[in-house]
Coordinates of C-alpha atoms in Angstrom, one line a residue:
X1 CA 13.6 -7.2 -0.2
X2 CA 12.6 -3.7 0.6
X3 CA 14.3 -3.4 3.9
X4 CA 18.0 -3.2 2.7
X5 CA 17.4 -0.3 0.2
X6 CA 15.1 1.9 3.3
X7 CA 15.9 2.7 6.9
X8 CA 12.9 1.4 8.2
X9 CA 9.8 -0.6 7.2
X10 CA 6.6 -0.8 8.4
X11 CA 4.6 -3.7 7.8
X12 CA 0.4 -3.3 8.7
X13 CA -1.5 -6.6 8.7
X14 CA -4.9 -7.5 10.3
X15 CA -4.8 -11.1 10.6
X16 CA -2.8 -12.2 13.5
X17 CA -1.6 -15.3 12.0
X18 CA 0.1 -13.5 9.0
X19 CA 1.9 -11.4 11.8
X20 CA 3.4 -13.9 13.3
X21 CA 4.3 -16.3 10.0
X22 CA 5.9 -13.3 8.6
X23 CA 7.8 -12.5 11.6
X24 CA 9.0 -15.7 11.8
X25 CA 9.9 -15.5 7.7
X26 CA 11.8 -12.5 8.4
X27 CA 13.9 -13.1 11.7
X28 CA 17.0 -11.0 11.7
X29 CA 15.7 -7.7 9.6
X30 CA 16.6 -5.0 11.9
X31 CA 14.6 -2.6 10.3
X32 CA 11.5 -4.4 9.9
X33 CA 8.1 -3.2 11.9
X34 CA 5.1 -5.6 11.8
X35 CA 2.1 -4.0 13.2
X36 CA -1.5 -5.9 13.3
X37 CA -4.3 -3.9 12.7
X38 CA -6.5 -2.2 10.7
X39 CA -4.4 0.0 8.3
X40 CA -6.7 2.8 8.1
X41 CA -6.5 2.8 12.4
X42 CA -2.4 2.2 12.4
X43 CA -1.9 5.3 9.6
X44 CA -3.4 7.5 12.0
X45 CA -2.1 6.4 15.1
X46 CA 1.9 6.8 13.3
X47 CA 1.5 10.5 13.2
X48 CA 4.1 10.3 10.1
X49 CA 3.9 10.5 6.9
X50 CA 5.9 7.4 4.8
X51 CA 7.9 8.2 2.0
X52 CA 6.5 5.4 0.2
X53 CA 3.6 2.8 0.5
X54 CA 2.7 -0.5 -0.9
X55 CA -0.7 -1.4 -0.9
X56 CA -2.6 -4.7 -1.5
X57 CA -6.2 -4.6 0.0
X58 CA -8.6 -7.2 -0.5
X59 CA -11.1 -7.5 -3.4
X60 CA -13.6 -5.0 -1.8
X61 CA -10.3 -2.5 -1.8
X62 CA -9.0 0.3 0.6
X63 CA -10.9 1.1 3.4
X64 CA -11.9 4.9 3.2
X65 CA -10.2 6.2 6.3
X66 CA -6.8 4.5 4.7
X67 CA -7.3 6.9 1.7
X68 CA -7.9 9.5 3.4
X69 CA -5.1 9.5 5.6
X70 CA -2.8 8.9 2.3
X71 CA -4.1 12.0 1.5
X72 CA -4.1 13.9 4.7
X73 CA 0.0 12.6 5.2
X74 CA 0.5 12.1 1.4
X75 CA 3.2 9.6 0.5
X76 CA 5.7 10.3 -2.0
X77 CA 4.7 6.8 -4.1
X78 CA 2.6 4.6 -3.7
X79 CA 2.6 0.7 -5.2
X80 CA -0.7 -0.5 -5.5
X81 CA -1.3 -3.9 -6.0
X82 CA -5.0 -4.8 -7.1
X83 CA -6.7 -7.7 -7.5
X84 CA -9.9 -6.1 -8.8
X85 CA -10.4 -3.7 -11.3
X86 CA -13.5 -2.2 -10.3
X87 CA -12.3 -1.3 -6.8
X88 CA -9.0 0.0 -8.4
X89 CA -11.1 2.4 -10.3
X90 CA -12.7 4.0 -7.5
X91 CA -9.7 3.8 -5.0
X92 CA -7.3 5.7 -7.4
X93 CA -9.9 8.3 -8.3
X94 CA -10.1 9.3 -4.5
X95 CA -6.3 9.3 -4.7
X96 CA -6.0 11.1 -7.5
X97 CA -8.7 13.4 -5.9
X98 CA -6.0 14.2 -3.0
X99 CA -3.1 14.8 -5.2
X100 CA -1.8 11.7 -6.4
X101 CA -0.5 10.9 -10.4
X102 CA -0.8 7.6 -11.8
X103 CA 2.8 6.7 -13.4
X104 CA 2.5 3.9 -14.4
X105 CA 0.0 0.9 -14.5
X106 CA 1.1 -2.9 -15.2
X107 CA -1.4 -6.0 -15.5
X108 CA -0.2 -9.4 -14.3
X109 CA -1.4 -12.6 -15.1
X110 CA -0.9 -14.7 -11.5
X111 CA -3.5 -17.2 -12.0
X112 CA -3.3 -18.2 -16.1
X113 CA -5.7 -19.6 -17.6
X114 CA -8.4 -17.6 -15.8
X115 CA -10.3 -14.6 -16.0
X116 CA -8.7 -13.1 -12.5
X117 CA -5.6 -10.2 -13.0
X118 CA -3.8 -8.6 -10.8
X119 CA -2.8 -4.8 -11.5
X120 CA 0.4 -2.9 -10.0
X121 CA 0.1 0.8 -10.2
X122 CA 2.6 3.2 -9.3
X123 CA 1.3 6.5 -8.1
X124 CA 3.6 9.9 -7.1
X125 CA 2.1 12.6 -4.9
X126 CA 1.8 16.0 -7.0
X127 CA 2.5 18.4 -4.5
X128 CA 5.0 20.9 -5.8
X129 CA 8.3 20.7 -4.3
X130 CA 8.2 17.9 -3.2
X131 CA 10.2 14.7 -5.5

């Protein structure tokens, strides 16, 4: 989905059997990276800063070295996808601490019927000059 609108995707994943269904899922996208490991390892060891990142941690939430390295190497947006809202709380104050803005902020009901929500927020880096 995202890979024909960017020139390149990178794709960070700690289990090794998600890797490989997902590369096999995705056979023939040119531009598409997978990478297993631990996300907040893999940021640092890219050296680059991404123009955009889509995050969905576990329940527990970001590691801290992955929030610090989005704000070390700020992204332009981030999408982050949440599953809890207590652990979305205290990621996006420490994101908002390094610069970022929440936009926007949309709840989801994936599992009806139940108490559990997912939440999408959209966050933009605030450093001036920069889109």
């Amino acid at each position: 989905l995202l890979s024909s609108s960017v020139r390149k995707v990178i794709a960070i994943e700690e289990s090794a059997a998600a890797v490989k269904d997902a590369a096999v899922n995705t056979d023939g996208i040119e531009n598409l990276d997978f990478i297993k490991g631990k996300t907040e390892e893999v940021l640092k060891e890219l050296g680059e800063t991404p123009d955009a990142v889509i995050l969905d941690p576990p329940r527990v939430g970001c590691h801290p070295d992955t929030l610090a390295a989005l704000s070390q190497h700020p992204a332009r947006r981030i999408a982050y996808i949440s599953c809890d809202p207590d652990t979305l709380a205290r990621d996006l104050a420490i994101l908002v601490d390094g610069g970022y803005v929440v936009e926007s902020m949309e709840p989801i009901d994936m599992f009806p019927q139940t108490h559990h929500v997912e939440c999408l927020t959209v966050l933009r880096h605030g450093v001036e000059g920069r889109p």
